[in-house]
C-alpha atoms as an extended CHARMM CRD file, in Angstrom:
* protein
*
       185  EXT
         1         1  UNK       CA           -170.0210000000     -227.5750000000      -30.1110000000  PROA      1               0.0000000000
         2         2  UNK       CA           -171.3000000000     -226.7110000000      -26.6450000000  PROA      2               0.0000000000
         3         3  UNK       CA           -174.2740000000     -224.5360000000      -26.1580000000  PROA      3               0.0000000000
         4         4  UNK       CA           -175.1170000000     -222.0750000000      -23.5340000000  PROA      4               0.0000000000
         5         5  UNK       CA           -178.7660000000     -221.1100000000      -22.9710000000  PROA      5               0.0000000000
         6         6  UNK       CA           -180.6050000000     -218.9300000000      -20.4740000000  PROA      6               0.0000000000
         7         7  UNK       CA           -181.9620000000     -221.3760000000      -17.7710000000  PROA      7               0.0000000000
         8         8  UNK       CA           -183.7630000000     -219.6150000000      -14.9280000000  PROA      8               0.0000000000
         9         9  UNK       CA           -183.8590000000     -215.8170000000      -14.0380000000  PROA      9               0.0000000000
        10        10  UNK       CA           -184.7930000000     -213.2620000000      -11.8610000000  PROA      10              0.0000000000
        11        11  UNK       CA           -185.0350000000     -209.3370000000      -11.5880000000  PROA      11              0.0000000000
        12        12  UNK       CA           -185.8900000000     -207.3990000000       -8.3500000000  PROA      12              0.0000000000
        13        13  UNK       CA           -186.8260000000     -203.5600000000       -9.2600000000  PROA      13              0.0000000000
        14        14  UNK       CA           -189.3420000000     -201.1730000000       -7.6880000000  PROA      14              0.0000000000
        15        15  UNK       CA           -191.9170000000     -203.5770000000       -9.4440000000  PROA      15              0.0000000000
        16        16  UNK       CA           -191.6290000000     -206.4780000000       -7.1430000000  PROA      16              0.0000000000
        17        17  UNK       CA           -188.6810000000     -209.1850000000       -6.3600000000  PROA      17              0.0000000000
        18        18  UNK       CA           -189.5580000000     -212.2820000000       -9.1640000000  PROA      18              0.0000000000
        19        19  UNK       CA           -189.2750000000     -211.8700000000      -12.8600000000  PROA      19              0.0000000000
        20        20  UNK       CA           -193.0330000000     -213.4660000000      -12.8460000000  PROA      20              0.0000000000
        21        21  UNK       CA           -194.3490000000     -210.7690000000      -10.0510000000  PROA      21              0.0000000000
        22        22  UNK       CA           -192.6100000000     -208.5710000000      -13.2260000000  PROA      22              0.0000000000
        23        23  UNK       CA           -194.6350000000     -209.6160000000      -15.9880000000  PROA      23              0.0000000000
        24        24  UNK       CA           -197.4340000000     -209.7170000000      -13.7020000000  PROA      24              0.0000000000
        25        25  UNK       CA           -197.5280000000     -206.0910000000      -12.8570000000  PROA      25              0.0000000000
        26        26  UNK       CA           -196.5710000000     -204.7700000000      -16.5720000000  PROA      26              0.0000000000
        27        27  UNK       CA           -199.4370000000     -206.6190000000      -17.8350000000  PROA      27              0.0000000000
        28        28  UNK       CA           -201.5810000000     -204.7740000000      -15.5040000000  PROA      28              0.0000000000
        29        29  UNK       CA           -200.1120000000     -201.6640000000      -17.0130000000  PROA      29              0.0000000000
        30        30  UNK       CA           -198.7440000000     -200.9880000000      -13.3660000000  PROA      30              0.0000000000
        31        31  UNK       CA           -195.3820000000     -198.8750000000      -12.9250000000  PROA      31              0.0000000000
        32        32  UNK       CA           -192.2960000000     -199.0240000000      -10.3440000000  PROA      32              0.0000000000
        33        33  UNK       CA           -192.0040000000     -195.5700000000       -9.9060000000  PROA      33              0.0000000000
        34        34  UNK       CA           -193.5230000000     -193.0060000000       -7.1180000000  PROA      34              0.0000000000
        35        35  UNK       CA           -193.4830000000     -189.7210000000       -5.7950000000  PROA      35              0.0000000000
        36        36  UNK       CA           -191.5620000000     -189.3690000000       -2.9420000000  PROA      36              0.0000000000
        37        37  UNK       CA           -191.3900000000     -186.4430000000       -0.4110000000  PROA      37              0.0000000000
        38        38  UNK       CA           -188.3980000000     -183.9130000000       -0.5650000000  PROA      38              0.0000000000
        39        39  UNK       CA           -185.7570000000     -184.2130000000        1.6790000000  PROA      39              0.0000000000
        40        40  UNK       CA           -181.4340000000     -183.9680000000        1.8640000000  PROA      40              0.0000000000
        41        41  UNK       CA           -180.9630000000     -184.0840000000       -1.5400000000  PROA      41              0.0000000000
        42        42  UNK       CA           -184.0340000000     -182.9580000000       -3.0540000000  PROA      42              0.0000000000
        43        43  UNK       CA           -185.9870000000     -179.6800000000       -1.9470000000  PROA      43              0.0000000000
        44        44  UNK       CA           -189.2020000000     -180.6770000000       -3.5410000000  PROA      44              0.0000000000
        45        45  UNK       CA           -191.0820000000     -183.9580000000       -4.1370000000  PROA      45              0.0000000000
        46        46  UNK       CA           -189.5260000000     -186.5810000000       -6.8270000000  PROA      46              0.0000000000
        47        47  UNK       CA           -190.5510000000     -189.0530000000       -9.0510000000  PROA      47              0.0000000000
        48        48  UNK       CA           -188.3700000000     -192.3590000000       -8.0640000000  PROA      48              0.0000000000
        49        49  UNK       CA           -188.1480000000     -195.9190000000       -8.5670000000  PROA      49              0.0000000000
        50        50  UNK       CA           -186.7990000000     -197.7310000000       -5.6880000000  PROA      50              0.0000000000
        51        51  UNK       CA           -187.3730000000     -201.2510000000       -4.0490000000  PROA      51              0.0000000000
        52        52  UNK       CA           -189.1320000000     -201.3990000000       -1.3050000000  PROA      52              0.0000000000
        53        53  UNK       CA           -187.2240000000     -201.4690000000        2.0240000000  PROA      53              0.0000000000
        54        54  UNK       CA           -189.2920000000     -203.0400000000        4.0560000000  PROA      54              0.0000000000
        55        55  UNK       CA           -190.1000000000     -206.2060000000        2.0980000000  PROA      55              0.0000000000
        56        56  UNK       CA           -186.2440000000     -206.3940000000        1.4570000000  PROA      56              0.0000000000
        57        57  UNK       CA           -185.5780000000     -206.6430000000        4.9160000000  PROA      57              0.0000000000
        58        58  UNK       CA           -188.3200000000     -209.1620000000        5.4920000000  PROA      58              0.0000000000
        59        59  UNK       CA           -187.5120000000     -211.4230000000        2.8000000000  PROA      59              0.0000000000
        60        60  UNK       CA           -183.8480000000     -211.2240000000        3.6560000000  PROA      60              0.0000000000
        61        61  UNK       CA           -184.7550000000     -212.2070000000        7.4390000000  PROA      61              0.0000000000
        62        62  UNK       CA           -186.6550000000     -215.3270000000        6.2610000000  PROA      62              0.0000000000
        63        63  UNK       CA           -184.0580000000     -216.5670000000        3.8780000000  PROA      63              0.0000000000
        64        64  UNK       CA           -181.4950000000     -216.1780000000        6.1630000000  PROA      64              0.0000000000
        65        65  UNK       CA           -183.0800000000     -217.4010000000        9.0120000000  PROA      65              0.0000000000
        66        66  UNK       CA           -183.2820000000     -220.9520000000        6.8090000000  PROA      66              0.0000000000
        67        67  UNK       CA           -180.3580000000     -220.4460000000        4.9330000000  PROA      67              0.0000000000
        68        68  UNK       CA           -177.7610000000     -219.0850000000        7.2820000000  PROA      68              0.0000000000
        69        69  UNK       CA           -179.2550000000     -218.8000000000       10.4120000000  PROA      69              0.0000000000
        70        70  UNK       CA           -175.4990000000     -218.1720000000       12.3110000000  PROA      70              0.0000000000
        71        71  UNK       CA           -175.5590000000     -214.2560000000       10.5110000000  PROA      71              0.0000000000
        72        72  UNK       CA           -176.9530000000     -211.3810000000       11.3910000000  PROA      72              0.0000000000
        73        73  UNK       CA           -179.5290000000     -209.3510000000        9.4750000000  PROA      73              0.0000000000
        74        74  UNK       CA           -176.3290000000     -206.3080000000       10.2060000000  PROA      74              0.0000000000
        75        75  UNK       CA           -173.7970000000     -208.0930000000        8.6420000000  PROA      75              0.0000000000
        76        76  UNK       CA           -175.0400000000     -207.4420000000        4.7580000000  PROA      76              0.0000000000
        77        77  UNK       CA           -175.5400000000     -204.2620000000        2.8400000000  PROA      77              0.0000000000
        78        78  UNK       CA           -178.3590000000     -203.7970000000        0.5960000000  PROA      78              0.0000000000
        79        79  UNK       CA           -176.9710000000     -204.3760000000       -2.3200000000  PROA      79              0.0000000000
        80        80  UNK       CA           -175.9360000000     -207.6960000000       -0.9550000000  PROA      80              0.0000000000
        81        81  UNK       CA           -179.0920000000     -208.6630000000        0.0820000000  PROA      81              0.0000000000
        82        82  UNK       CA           -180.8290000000     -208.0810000000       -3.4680000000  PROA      82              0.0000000000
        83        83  UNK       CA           -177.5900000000     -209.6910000000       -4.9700000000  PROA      83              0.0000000000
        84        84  UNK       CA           -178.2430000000     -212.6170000000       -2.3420000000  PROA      84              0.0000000000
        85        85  UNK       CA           -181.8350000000     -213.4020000000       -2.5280000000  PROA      85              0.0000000000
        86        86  UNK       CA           -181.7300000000     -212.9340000000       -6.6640000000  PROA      86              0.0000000000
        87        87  UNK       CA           -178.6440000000     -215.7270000000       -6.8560000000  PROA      87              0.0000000000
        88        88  UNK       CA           -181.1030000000     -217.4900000000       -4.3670000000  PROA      88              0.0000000000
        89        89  UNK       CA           -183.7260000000     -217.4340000000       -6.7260000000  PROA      89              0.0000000000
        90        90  UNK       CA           -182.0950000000     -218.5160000000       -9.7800000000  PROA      90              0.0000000000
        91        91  UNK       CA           -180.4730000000     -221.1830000000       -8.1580000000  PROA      91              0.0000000000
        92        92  UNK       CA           -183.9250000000     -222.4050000000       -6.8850000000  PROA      92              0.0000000000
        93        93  UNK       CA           -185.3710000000     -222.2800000000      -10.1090000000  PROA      93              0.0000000000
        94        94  UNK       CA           -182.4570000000     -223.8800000000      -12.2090000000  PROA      94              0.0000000000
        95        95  UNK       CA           -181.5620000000     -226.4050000000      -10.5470000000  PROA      95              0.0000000000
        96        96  UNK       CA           -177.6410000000     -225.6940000000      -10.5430000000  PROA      96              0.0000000000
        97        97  UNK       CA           -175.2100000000     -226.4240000000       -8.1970000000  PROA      97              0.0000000000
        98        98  UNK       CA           -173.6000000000     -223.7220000000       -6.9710000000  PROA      98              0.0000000000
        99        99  UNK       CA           -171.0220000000     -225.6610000000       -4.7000000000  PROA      99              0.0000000000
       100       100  UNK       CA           -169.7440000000     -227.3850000000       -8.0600000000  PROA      100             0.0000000000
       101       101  UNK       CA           -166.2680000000     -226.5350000000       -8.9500000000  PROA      101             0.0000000000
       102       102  UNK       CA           -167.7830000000     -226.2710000000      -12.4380000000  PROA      102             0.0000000000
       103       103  UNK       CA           -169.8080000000     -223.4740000000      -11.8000000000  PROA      103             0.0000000000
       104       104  UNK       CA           -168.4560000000     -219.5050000000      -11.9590000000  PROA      104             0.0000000000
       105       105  UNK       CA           -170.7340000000     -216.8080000000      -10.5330000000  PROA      105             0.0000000000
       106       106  UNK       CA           -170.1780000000     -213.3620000000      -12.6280000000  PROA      106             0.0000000000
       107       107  UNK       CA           -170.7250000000     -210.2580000000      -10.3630000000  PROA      107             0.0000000000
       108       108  UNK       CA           -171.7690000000     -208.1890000000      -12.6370000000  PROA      108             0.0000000000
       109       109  UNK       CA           -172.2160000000     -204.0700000000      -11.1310000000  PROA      109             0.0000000000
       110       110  UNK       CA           -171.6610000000     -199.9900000000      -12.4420000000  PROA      110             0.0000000000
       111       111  UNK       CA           -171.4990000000     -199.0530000000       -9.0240000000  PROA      111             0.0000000000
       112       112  UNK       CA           -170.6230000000     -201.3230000000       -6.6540000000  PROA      112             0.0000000000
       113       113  UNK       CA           -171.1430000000     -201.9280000000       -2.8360000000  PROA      113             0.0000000000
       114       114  UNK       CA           -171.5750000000     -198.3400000000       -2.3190000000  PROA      114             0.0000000000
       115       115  UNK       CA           -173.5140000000     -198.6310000000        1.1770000000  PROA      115             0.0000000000
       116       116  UNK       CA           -170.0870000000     -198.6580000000        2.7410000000  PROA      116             0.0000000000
       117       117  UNK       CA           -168.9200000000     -195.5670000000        1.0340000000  PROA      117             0.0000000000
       118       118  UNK       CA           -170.3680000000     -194.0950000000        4.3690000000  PROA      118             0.0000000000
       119       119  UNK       CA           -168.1010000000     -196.2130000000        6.5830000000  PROA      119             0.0000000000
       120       120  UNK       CA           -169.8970000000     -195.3220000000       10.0800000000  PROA      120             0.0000000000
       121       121  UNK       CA           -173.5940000000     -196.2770000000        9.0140000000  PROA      121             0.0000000000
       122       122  UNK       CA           -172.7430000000     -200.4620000000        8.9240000000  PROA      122             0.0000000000
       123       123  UNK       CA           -170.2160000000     -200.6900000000       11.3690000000  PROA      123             0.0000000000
       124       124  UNK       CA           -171.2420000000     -204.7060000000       11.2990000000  PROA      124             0.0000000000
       125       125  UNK       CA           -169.6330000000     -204.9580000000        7.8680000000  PROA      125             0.0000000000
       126       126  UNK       CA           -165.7030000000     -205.2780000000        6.7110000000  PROA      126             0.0000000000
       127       127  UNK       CA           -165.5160000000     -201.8150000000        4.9070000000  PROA      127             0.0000000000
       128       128  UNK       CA           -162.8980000000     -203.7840000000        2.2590000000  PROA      128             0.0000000000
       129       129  UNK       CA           -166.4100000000     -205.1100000000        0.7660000000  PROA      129             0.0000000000
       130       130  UNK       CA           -166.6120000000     -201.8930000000       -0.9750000000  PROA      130             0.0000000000
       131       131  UNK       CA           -163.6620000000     -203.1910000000       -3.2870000000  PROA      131             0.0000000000
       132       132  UNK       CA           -165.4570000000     -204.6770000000       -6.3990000000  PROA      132             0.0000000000
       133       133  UNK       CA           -163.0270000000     -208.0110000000       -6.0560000000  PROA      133             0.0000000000
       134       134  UNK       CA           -163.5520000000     -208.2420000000       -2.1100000000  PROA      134             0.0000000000
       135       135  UNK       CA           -167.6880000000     -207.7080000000       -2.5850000000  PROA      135             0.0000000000
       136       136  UNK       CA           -167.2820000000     -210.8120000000       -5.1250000000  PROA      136             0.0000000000
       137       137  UNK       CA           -165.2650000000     -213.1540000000       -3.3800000000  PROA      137             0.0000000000
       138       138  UNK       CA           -167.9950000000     -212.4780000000       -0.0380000000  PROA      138             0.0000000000
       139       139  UNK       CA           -170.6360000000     -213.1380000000       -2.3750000000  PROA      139             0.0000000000
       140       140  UNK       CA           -168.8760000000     -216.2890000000       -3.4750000000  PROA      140             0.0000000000
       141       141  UNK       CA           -168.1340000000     -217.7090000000       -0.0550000000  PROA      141             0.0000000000
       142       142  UNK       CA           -171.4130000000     -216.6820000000        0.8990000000  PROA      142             0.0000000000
       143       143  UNK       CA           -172.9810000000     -219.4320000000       -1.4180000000  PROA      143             0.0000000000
       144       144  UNK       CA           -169.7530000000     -221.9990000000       -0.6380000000  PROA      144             0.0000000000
       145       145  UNK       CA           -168.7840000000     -221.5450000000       -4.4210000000  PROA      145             0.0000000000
       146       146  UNK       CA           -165.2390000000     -222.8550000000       -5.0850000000  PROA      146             0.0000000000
       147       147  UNK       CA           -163.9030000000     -220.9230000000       -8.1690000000  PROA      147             0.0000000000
       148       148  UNK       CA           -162.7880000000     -217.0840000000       -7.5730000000  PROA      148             0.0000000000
       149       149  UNK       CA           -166.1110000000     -214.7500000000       -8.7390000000  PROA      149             0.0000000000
       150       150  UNK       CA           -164.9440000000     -212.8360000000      -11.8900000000  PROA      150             0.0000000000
       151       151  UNK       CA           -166.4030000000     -209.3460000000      -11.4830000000  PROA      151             0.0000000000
       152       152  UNK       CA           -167.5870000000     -207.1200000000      -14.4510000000  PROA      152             0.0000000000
       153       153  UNK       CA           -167.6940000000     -203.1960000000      -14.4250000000  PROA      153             0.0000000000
       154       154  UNK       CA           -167.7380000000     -201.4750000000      -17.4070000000  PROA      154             0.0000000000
       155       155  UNK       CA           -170.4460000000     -198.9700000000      -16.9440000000  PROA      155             0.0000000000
       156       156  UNK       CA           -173.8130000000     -199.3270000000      -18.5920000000  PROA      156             0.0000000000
       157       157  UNK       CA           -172.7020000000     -202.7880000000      -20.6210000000  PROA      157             0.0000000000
       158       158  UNK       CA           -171.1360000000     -204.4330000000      -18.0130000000  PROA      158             0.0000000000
       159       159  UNK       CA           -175.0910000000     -207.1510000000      -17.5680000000  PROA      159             0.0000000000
       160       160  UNK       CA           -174.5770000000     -207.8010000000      -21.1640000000  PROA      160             0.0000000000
       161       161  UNK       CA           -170.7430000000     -208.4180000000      -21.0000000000  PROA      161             0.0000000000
       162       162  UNK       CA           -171.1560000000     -210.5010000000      -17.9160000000  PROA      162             0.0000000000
       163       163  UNK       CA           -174.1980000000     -212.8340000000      -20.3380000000  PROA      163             0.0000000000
       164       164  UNK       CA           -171.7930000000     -212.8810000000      -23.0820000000  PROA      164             0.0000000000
       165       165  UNK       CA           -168.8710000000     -213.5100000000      -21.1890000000  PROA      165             0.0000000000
       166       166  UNK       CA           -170.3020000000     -216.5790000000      -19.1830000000  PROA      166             0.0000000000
       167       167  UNK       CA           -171.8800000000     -217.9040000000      -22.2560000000  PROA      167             0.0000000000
       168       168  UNK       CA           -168.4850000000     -218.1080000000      -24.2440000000  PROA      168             0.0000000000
       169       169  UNK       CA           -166.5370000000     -219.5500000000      -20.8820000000  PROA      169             0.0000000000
       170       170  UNK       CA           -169.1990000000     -222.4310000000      -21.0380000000  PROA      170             0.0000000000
       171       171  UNK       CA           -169.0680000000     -222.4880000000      -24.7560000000  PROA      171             0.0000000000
       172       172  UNK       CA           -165.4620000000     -223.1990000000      -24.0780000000  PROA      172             0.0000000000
       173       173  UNK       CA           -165.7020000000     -225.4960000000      -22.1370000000  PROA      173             0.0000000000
       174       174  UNK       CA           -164.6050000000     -224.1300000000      -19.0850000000  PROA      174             0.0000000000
       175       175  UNK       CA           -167.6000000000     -223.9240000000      -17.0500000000  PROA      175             0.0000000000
       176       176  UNK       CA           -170.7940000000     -226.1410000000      -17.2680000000  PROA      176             0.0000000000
       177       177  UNK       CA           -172.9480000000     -223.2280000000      -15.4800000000  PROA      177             0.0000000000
       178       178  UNK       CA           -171.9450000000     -219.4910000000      -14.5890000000  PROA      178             0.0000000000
       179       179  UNK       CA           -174.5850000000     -217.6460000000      -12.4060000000  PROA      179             0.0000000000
       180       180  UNK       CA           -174.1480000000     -214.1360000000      -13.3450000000  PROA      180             0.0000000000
       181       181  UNK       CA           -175.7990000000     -211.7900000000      -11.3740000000  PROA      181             0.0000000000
       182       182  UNK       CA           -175.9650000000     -208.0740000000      -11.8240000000  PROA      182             0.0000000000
       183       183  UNK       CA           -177.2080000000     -204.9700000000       -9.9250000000  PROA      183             0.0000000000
       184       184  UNK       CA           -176.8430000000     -201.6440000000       -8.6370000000  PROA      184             0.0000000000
       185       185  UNK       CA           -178.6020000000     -199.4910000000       -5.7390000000  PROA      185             0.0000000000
């Protein structure tokens, strides 16, 4: 019987953009979340946890100026860019070959690609993206993967059915790796 096992991972939250940068801050008993001023939506100041804009942008510039240095900074959504330089990550760390027809990436999402729910702010970006199956297969051709990205949205499970669904396709046999990658802004 085939096996499927966990083997590389990464988170990006409010708390930093590595799993280890993660465990780092928790040990020091730090927390993601911060008072932020009042504003549209809220008259007063609130308690959020949000990932910090600026170092997305940055790190996004720097991989893609190595990795993809024809695009344009303009041309992604946030959502793709944390969905980007996590997959980026893993892949890094695991070893697996993304290209390789026997590898499936899971998108994996409660909300979607809902930047482009306000269709004049990225006017760079193909507002079909915001369709769950069109956001997967960019995300797919963005890494050059060759099978059709199965996408997962079933509210609140839909991380764990994306784990348990990749583990039982390799279980069966039909994949040797599945990247499954999961997020929501």
């Amino acid at each position: 019987m085939i096996d499927a096992f966990v083997g590389a991972s990464n988170t990006i939250t409010s708390l930093g953009f590595s799993t280890a940068e993660h465990v780092r801050r928790i040990k020091a008993n730090q927390i993601g979340i911060s008072i932020y001023p009042g504003g549209n939506f809220y008259p007063t100041p609130v308690p959020l946890s949000l990932v910090d804009s600026r170092q997305l942008l940055d790190l996004f510039r720097e991989y893609l100026s190595k990795a993809k240095p024809d695009l344009q900074l303009d041309s992604f959504t946030r959502s793709e860019m944390l969905h980007i330089l996590s997959i980026s990550d893993v892949l890094k760390n695991s070893g697996v070959n993304i290209k390789d027809p026997r590898t499936l990436i899971i998108l994996s999402t409660l909300k979607g690609n809902m930047d482009l729910l306000e269709k004049d702010r990225l006017p760079a970006i193909e507002l079909d993206r915001v369709y769950l199956w069109k956001w997967g297969e960019f995300l797919g051709s963005f890494f050059n993967n060759s099978n059709k990205p199965l996408v997962v949205s079933s509210a609140c499970v839909s991380g764990l059915l994306a784990i348990l669904i990749g583990s039982r396709l390799i279980k069966a046999g039909t994949y040797d790796h599945v990247v499954a990658a999961g997020g929501d802004i």
